[in-house]
Structure formats: structure tokens, C-alpha cells
C-alpha positions as CSV (number, residue, x, y, z in Angstrom):
1,M,2.0,-18.4,13.1
2,S,2.3,-16.2,16.1
3,S,-1.3,-14.9,16.5
4,S,-1.4,-12.3,19.2
5,S,-4.6,-12.0,21.3
6,S,-4.3,-8.1,21.1
7,L,-4.6,-8.4,17.3
8,E,-7.8,-10.4,17.4
9,G,-10.5,-8.5,15.5
10,R,-7.9,-6.4,13.6
11,V,-8.7,-6.7,9.9
12,A,-6.2,-5.1,7.5
13,V,-7.1,-4.3,3.8
14,V,-3.9,-4.2,1.7
15,L,-4.7,-2.3,-1.5
16,G,-2.3,-3.6,-4.1
17,G,-1.7,-6.6,-2.0
18,A,-1.2,-8.9,-4.9
19,G,1.8,-6.8,-6.2
20,V,5.5,-7.1,-5.3
21,V,5.5,-4.6,-2.5
22,G,2.0,-5.4,-1.3
23,S,2.6,-9.2,-1.1
24,G,5.5,-8.6,1.4
25,I,3.2,-6.4,3.5
26,V,0.3,-9.1,3.4
27,K,2.8,-11.8,4.4
28,A,4.1,-9.8,7.4
29,L,0.6,-8.8,8.6
30,L,-0.6,-12.4,8.5
31,E,2.5,-13.5,10.5
32,K,1.6,-11.0,13.2
33,G,-1.9,-12.4,13.4
34,F,-4.0,-9.9,11.4
35,Q,-6.9,-11.0,9.2
36,V,-5.9,-9.6,5.8
37,A,-8.1,-8.7,2.8
38,V,-6.8,-8.2,-0.7
39,I,-8.7,-7.0,-3.8
40,S,-7.4,-7.5,-7.3
41,R,-8.9,-7.2,-10.8
42,D,-6.9,-10.3,-11.8
43,E,-7.9,-13.6,-10.1
44,S,-4.6,-15.2,-11.3
45,R,-2.7,-12.6,-9.3
46,L,-4.7,-13.6,-6.2
47,E,-3.9,-17.2,-6.8
48,K,-0.2,-16.4,-7.2
49,L,-0.4,-14.5,-3.8
50,K,-1.8,-17.6,-2.2
51,Q,0.9,-19.8,-3.6
52,F,3.5,-17.4,-2.2
53,L,2.0,-17.7,1.4
54,S,1.9,-20.7,3.6
55,P,-1.3,-22.7,3.8
56,S,-1.8,-21.8,7.5
57,A,-1.4,-18.0,6.6
58,C,-4.1,-18.4,3.9
59,D,-6.6,-19.3,6.7
60,H,-6.6,-15.6,7.7
61,L,-6.4,-14.3,4.1
62,H,-9.6,-13.0,2.3
63,T,-9.3,-12.4,-1.4
64,F,-11.8,-10.6,-3.7
65,V,-11.9,-9.9,-7.4
66,G,-12.8,-6.2,-7.9
67,D,-11.5,-2.9,-9.3
68,V,-10.8,-0.1,-6.8
69,G,-9.7,2.1,-9.8
70,S,-13.2,3.6,-10.2
71,E,-15.6,5.1,-7.6
72,E,-18.3,2.6,-8.4
73,G,-15.8,-0.3,-8.4
74,A,-14.2,0.7,-5.1
75,E,-17.6,1.0,-3.4
76,L,-18.7,-2.4,-4.8
77,A,-15.5,-4.0,-3.6
78,K,-15.9,-2.4,-0.2
79,G,-19.5,-3.7,0.1
80,T,-18.4,-7.3,-0.8
81,L,-15.5,-7.2,1.6
82,L,-17.5,-5.9,4.5
83,K,-20.1,-8.6,4.1
84,A,-17.3,-11.2,4.2
85,V,-15.1,-9.8,7.0
86,G,-17.5,-7.6,9.0
87,Q,-15.3,-4.7,9.7
88,V,-11.9,-3.1,8.7
89,T,-9.5,-1.6,11.3
90,D,-6.4,-0.9,9.1
91,V,-5.8,0.0,5.5
92,V,-2.5,-0.1,3.6
93,S,-2.4,1.6,0.2
94,S,0.3,0.2,-2.0
95,L,-1.3,0.8,-5.5
96,G,0.3,1.3,-8.9
97,F,3.4,-0.1,-10.6
98,S,6.9,0.4,-9.4
99,W,8.5,0.9,-12.9
100,W,7.7,2.8,-16.1
101,Q,10.3,3.6,-18.8
102,G,8.3,4.3,-21.9
103,G,10.6,7.0,-23.3
104,P,11.0,10.8,-23.4
105,P,7.8,12.8,-23.0
106,L,7.8,14.2,-26.6
107,S,7.4,10.6,-27.8
108,Q,4.4,9.9,-25.5
109,T,0.6,10.3,-25.9
110,L,-2.0,11.9,-23.7
111,Q,-3.6,8.4,-23.5
112,E,-0.4,7.0,-22.0
113,L,-0.1,9.8,-19.4
114,R,-3.8,9.2,-18.4
115,R,-3.0,5.5,-18.0
116,V,0.0,6.2,-15.8
117,L,-1.9,8.8,-13.7
118,D,-4.8,6.4,-13.4
119,T,-2.5,3.6,-12.1
120,L,-0.4,5.7,-9.7
121,L,-2.6,8.6,-8.6
122,L,-6.3,8.3,-9.4
123,S,-6.8,4.7,-8.2
124,T,-5.1,5.8,-4.9
125,F,-7.8,8.5,-4.7
126,T,-10.8,6.3,-5.5
127,A,-9.7,3.5,-3.1
128,W,-9.0,6.1,-0.4
129,K,-12.4,7.7,-0.9
130,A,-14.1,4.3,-0.3
131,F,-11.9,2.9,2.5
132,F,-10.7,5.9,4.6
133,P,-14.2,6.5,6.1
134,L,-14.1,2.9,7.5
135,V,-11.1,3.7,9.8
136,K,-10.7,7.5,10.1
137,D,-12.8,7.9,13.3
138,N,-11.2,4.9,15.0
139,P,-8.4,5.6,17.5
140,E,-7.5,2.0,17.2
141,G,-7.4,2.2,13.4
142,S,-4.9,3.2,10.7
143,Y,-4.5,4.2,7.1
144,T,-0.9,3.9,5.6
145,F,0.2,5.2,2.2
146,I,3.3,3.4,0.7
147,T,5.2,5.8,-1.6
148,G,8.6,6.0,-3.2
149,G,11.4,8.4,-4.1
150,A,10.6,8.4,-7.9
151,G,8.3,11.4,-7.5
152,E,11.2,13.6,-6.4
153,R,13.7,13.0,-9.3
154,L,14.0,11.5,-12.7
155,L,15.4,8.0,-12.0
156,M,16.9,7.7,-15.5
157,P,16.2,9.0,-19.0
158,G,12.8,7.8,-20.3
159,T,11.1,7.5,-16.9
160,G,9.5,10.9,-16.8
161,F,5.8,9.7,-16.6
162,L,6.8,7.5,-13.6
163,T,8.1,10.7,-11.9
164,L,4.8,12.5,-12.6
165,G,2.7,9.7,-11.3
166,A,4.8,9.1,-8.2
167,A,4.9,12.8,-7.5
168,G,1.1,12.8,-7.6
169,A,1.0,10.0,-5.0
170,L,3.4,11.9,-2.7
171,A,1.3,15.0,-3.0
172,F,-1.9,13.1,-2.4
173,S,-0.6,11.6,0.8
174,L,0.6,15.0,2.0
175,M,-2.8,16.5,1.1
176,V,-4.7,13.9,3.2
177,R,-2.5,14.5,6.2
178,E,-2.9,18.2,6.0
179,E,-6.7,18.2,5.2
180,Y,-7.4,15.7,8.0
181,P,-5.1,16.8,10.8
182,D,-7.3,15.8,13.7
183,V,-8.6,12.3,12.7
184,P,-8.2,9.8,15.6
185,C,-6.8,7.0,13.3
186,K,-3.1,6.7,12.7
187,L,-2.5,8.3,9.3
188,N,1.0,7.7,7.9
189,E,3.1,7.4,4.9
190,V,6.0,5.0,4.4
191,K,8.3,6.3,1.7
192,I,10.8,3.7,0.4
193,N,13.7,5.5,-1.2
194,M,15.0,2.2,-2.8
195,G,13.8,-0.2,-5.4
196,V,11.7,-3.0,-4.0
197,T,11.9,-6.6,-5.4
198,T,11.8,-10.2,-4.5
199,P,14.8,-11.8,-2.6
200,E,15.9,-13.8,-5.7
201,R,16.2,-10.6,-7.8
202,L,18.0,-8.3,-5.3
203,G,20.8,-6.1,-6.6
204,P,22.5,-2.8,-5.7
205,G,20.0,-0.1,-4.6
206,Y,17.2,-2.7,-4.1
207,V,15.6,-4.0,-0.9
208,S,13.5,-7.2,-0.4
209,H,9.7,-6.8,-0.3
210,L,9.9,-9.1,2.8
211,E,11.9,-6.4,4.7
212,V,9.5,-3.7,3.6
213,G,6.6,-5.9,4.7
214,Q,8.0,-6.5,8.2
215,A,8.6,-2.7,8.6
216,V,5.1,-1.7,7.4
217,A,3.4,-4.4,9.4
218,S,5.2,-3.2,12.6
219,L,4.1,0.4,12.0
220,V,0.5,-0.8,11.6
221,E,0.6,-3.1,14.6
222,K,2.3,-0.7,17.1
223,R,0.4,2.5,16.2
224,A,3.3,4.5,17.7
225,V,3.0,7.6,15.5
226,S,0.5,9.5,13.3
227,H,0.6,12.1,10.5
228,R,4.2,11.2,9.8
229,I,6.4,10.4,6.7
230,L,8.5,7.5,7.7
231,S,11.3,7.6,5.1
232,A,13.4,4.6,4.6
233,A,16.7,5.0,2.6
234,S,18.5,1.9,3.7
235,P,17.8,-1.6,5.0
236,A,18.8,-0.4,8.5
237,D,15.9,2.1,8.4
238,L,13.6,-0.7,7.6
239,K,15.0,-2.8,10.5
240,T,14.4,0.2,12.9
241,L,10.9,0.6,11.7
242,A,10.3,-3.2,12.0
243,S,11.6,-3.3,15.6
244,E,10.2,0.0,16.9
245,G,7.3,0.9,14.8
246,K,8.8,4.2,13.9
247,I,12.0,5.8,12.5
């Protein structure tokens, strides 16, 4: 582990850190020397995350069972986390699922649409409402949204609700940047216009969550830009972001 003295005291919360995209980000931040906190509703997912990481990396990992998908749950999780780690300097928001293909909209229910919007958009809001105030006034802090290209087009027939939820997440990130143009913290969005998966499941059009993690961790570490969309359409874009902290 290459712990850098300049990163001492930097504590990153990765919202959605137990997921595929999030776990790659957690790993890369730990390797850079950050303390990293992850909240999940499911303790078994937190255990799986620990198994994915090296034992030495886990020394700097703080895991909490909680639900950031409601205002009360997010505030409770924040309180528990702050008692344990003292402060938060950086937040990465990588919430929601990366795939939904439930079928054409005429075959769907309002209940299912609410579930998709809850997962992709509303939890992004409730988590942001709780955690953004911790970093927004810190010029050494950051808040980074992870989004994808699914909100701009129908990926294939039957994925319409994924488009709606992902479009909501894109619009939410845009809204926050425009509503808070002058906050001192680095406020960015990393938009991955590829599928993200684990190395053993890679196929055409997909990129490894490890590469995504290295790119996002570099952006957070270097604090080179703010109020930007860093759009990655190829592994080469991710490599540029990983080496330079910007695209």
C-alpha cells in the first residue's frame, strides 16, 4: 500500500461502494492511501467487499450497515459514520443498479417505475442531501457523481425504465452543479459511456471496474478540476483520467 502523507486525514465515503462500480473505486482509493467508508443495507455485500480487498487494505476500510435511500436513514448513517471516522473530506456517489430490462413500458406497473426511480434517482438525492453539507464548503474536499450513458438513449428494447432512471441521475448531477456554482469543494461528474463489469466478465463495449476505480480515485486525489462532466467513452479516456486527474 502506497500511503501518501498528503492523503493523511482524507476520508472518502463511497456511496454504493459495495456494488460492481463502487468496489473498484473503493479499491483504488484505498491503494492511494485514503481512509474509505462504505454504507450498505446488506451486511453480506459488505463482507463480499472485504473478501475482494487485500487484508492490508481493509485496515483503512470502515463499513456500516445502513440505508441512505431515505432522509432518516441517510442522516442516521451519517451520524454513525462521523462518530467512527471523525470527518469526511470526499464523497463519491455511485448508487443504483447498472442494468434493468423488465420489458416495454405498457407491460410495467407504477410500482415498478417507483422502485427504479427510488434506486437510481431518489436515493442519489437523499444521500446527497445528507453528505454534501459535510464537504461543500471545504476547498480541499470533493463530491463526485458517477453516471452513465443509459440516460441518453434506449440501450435495447425493454430497458426503458433504466433510461428514465439514468436520465434522472444525469439531470440531478447537472442541477447540483448549476444550483451550487460557487461552492469551494470540487464538484464533478464522471460519466462512463460503457458497460462496467469485473475483469473475468469483460466483453465488447465493457470496461473493468478496476480501470474505472483508478480513474475516479485519481480525479478525487488530484482535485484538478471542478464543476465538470468527465466523459469516458473508451479505456483510453479512463487511462488519461487516471494519469492526469482530468480528461
